[in-house]
Short mmCIF file of C-alpha atoms and ligand atoms in Angstrom, two decimals:
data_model
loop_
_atom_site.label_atom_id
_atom_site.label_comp_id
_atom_site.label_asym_id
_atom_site.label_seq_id
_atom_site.Cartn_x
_atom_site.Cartn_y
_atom_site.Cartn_z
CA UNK A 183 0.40 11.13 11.70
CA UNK A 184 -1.26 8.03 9.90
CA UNK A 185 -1.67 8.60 6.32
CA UNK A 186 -2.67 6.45 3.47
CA UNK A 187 -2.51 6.46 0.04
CA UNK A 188 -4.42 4.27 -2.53
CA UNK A 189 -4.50 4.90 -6.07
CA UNK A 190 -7.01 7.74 -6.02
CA UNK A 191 -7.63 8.73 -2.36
CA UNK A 192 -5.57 10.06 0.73
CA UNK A 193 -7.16 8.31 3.64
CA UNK A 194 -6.11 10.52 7.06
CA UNK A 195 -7.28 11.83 10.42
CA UNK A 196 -9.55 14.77 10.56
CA UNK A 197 -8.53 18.95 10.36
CA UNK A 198 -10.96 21.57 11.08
CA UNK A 199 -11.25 21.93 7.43
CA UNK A 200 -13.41 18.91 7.35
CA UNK A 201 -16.39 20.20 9.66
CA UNK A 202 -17.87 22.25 6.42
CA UNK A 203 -17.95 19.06 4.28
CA UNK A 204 -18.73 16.23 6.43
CA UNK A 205 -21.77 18.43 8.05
CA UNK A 206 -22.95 18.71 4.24
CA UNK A 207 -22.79 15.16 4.12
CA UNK A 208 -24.49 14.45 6.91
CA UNK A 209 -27.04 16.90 6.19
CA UNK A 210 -28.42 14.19 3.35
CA UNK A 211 -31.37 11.97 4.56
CA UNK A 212 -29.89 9.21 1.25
CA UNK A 213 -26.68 9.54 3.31
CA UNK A 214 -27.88 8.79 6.75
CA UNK A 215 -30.95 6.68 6.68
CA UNK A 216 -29.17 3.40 7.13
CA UNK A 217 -26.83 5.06 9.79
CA UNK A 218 -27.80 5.39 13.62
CA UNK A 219 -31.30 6.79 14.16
CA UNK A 220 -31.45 7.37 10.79
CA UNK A 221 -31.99 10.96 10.75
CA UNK A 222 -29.60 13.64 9.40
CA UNK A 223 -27.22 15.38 12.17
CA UNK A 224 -26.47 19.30 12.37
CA UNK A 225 -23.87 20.79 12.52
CA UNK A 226 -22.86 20.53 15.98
CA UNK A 227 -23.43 16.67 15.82
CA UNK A 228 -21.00 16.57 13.41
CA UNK A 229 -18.14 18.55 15.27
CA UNK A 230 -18.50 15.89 18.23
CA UNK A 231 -18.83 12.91 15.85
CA UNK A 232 -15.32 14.39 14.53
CA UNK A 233 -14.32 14.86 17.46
CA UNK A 234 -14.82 11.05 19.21
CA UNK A 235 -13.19 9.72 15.99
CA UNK A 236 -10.29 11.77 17.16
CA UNK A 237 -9.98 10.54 20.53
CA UNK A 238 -10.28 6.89 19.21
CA UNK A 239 -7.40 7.45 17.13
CA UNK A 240 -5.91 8.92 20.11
CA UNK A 241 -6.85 6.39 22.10
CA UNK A 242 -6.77 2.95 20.35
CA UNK A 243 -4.34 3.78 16.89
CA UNK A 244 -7.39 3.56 14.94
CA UNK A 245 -10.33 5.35 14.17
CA UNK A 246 -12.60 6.44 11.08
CA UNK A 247 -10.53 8.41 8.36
CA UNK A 248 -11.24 11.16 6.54
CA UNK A 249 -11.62 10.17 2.82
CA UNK A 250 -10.42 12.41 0.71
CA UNK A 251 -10.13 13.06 -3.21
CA UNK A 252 -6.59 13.19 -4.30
CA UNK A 253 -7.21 14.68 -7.62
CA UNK A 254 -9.79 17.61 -6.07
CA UNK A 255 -8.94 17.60 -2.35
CA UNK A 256 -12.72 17.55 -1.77
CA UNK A 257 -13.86 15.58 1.55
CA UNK A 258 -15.93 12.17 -0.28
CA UNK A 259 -16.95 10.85 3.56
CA UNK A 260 -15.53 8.97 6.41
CA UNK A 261 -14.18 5.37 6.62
CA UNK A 262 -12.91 3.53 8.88
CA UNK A 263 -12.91 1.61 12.45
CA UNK A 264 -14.37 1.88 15.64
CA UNK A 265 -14.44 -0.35 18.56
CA UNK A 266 -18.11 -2.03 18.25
CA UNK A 267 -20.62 -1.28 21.42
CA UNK A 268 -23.37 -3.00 20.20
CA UNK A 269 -24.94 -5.49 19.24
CA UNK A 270 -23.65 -7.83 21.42
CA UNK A 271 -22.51 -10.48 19.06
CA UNK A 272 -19.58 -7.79 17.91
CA UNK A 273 -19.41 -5.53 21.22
CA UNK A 274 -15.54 -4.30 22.03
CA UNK A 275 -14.50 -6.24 18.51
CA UNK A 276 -13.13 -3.66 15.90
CA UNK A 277 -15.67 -2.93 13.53
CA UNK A 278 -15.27 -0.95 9.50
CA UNK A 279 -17.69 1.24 8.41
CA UNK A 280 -17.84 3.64 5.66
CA UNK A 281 -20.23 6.74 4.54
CA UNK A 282 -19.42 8.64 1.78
CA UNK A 283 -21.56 11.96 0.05
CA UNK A 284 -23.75 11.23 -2.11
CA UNK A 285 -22.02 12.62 -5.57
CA UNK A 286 -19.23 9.56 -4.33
CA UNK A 287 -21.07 6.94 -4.70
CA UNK A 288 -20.96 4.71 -7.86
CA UNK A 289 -16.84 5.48 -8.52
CA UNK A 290 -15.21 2.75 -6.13
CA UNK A 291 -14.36 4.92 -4.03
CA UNK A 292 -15.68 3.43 -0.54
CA UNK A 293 -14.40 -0.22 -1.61
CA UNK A 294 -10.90 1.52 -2.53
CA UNK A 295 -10.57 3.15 0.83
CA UNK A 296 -12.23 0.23 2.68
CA UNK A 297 -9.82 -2.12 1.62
CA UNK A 298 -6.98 0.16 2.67
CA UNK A 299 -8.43 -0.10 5.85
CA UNK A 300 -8.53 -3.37 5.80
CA UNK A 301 -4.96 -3.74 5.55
CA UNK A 302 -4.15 -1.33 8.12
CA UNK A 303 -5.85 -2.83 10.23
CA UNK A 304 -4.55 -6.34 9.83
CA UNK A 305 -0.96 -6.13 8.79
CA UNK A 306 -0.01 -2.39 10.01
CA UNK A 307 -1.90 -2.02 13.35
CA UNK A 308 -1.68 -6.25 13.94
CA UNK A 309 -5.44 -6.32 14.56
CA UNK A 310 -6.26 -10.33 14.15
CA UNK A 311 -9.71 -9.75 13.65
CA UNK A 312 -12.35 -7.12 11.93
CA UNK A 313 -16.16 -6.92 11.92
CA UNK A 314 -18.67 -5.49 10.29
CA UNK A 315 -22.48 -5.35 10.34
CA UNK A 316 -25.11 -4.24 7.79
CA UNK A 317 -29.10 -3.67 7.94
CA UNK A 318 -30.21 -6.00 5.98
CA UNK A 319 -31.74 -3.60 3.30
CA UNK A 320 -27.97 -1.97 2.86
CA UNK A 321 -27.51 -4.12 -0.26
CA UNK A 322 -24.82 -0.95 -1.39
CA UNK A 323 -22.63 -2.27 1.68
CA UNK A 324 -23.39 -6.15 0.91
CA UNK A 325 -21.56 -5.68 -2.33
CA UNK A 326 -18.67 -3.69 -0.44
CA UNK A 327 -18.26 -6.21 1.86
CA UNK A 328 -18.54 -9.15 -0.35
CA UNK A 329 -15.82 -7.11 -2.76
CA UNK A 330 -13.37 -7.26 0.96
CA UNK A 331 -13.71 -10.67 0.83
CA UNK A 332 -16.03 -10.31 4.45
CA UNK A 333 -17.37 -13.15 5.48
CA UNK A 334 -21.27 -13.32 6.51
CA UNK A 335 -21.45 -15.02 10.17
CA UNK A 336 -24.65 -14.39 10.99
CA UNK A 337 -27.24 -11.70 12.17
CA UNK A 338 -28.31 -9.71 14.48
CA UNK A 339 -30.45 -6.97 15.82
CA UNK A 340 -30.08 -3.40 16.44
CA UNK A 341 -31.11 -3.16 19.85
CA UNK A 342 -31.34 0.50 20.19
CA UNK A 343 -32.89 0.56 16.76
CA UNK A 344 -34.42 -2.83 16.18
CA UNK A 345 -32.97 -3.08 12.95
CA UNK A 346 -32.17 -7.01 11.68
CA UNK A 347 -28.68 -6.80 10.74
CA UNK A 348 -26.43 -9.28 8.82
CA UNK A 349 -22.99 -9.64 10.97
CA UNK A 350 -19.90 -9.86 9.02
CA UNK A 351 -15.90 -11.08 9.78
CA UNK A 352 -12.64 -11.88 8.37
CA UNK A 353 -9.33 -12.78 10.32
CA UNK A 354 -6.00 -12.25 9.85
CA UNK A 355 -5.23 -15.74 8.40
CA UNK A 356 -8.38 -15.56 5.34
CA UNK A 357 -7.03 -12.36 4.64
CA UNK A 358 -5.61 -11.87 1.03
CA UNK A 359 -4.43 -8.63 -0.29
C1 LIG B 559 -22.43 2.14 1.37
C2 LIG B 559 -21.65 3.06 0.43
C3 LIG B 559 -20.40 3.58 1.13
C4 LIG B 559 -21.25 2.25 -0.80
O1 LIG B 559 -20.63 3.09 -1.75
P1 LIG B 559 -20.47 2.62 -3.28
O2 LIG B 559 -19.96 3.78 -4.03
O3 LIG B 559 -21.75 1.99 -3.71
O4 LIG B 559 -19.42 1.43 -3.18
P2 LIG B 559 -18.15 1.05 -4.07
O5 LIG B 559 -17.00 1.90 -3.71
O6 LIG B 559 -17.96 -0.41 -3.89
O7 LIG B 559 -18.54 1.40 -5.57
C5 LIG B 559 -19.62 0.74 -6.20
C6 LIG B 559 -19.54 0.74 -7.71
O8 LIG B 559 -18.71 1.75 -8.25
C7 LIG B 559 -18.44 1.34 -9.62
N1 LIG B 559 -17.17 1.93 -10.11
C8 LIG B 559 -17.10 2.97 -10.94
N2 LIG B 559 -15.80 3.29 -11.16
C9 LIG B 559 -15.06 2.40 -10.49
C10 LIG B 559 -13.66 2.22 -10.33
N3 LIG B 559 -12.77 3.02 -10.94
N4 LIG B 559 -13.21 1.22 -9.54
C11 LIG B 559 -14.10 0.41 -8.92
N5 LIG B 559 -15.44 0.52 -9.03
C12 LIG B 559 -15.93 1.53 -9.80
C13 LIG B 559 -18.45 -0.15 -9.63
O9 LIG B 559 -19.30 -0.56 -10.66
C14 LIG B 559 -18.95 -0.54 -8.26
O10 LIG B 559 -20.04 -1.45 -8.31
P3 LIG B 559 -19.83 -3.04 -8.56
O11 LIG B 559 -18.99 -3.57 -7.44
O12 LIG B 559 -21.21 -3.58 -8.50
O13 LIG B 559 -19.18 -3.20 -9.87
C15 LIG B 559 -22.54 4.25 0.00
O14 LIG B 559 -23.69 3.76 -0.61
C16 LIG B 559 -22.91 5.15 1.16
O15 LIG B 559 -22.12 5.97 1.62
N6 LIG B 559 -24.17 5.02 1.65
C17 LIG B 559 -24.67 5.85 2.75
C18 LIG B 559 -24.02 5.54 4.07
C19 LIG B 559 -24.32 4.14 4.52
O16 LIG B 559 -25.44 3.68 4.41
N7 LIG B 559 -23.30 3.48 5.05
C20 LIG B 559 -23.44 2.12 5.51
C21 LIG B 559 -24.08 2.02 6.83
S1 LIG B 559 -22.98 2.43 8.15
#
């Protein structure tokens, strides 16, 4: 089972454990208005959203993670990778994203886990190449991204959503640890 540890979070796959917490999360409109459709998800939404990240870990030896609090134990979000299906300019490249509940934000705790990610990705899985996109209003992921040492490449738009989005990428050989 992939685990990770970072200074102050255990990054890992999903339990059934996880359903109460993440559906909490994703019950908050601050949480998910930058995320999809933008509109919160239920609880049922949740348990297949859990459920795909599982069979992309199955499936590909990556997925999102569950981020969680090694001091409390308490569930702070999801990050992670998925294989990108849209937009086109990143479609079937391996994209990091990263949600976290609200009470998480402001601690470090999404750049922590997001550069552990990072570095799975790129020196543990042998991935040569990771993505990222951003609306262009998500100024809180800007500064996450710009802390991974991410570099802009250009933008984009949503096109189920019509979002403009700011496209983001780093390979193996400008990545520093
Ligand atoms: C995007 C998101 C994950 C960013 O989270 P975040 O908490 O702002 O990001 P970071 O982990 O980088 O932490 C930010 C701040 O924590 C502060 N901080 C406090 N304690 C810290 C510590 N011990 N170590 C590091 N930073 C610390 C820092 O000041 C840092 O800000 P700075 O880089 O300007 O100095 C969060 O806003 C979120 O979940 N949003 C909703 C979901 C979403 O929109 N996701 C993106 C679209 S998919």
């Amino acid at each position: 089972m992939t685990e990770i540890r970072t200074p102050r979070l255990l990054l890992r796959r999903w339990l059934e454990d996880d359903l109460v917490p993440l559906s909490e999360i994703h019950a908050d409109p601050a949480v998910m208005r930058r995320i999809g459709d933008g509109a919160t998800r239920s609880g049922d939404r949740t348990a297949h959203d859990i459920e795909a990240w599982e069979e992309e870990w199955d499936e590909e030896g990556f997925g999102m993670f569950a981020v969680e609090l090694l001091g409390s134990g308490e569930l702070a979000g999801a990050v992670g990778l998925s294989v990108a299906g849209a937009p086109a300019e990143i479609a079937g490249q391996v994209a990091i994203s990263w949600r976290l509940g609200r009470v998480f934000w402001g601690q470090g705790y999404a750049s922590e886990a997001a550069h552990a990610t990072l570095e799975f990705a790129l020196q543990d899985r042998g991935l040569d190449r990771v993505v990222a996109v951003r609306r262009l209003a998500d100024t809180a992921s800007a500064n996450v991204l710009d802390k991974l040492g991410m570099q802009a490449e250009g933008t984009a738009q949503d096109p189920v959503h019509g979002h403009d989005l700011a496209v983001y990428g780093i390979d193996l050989t400008q990545y520093q640890d």
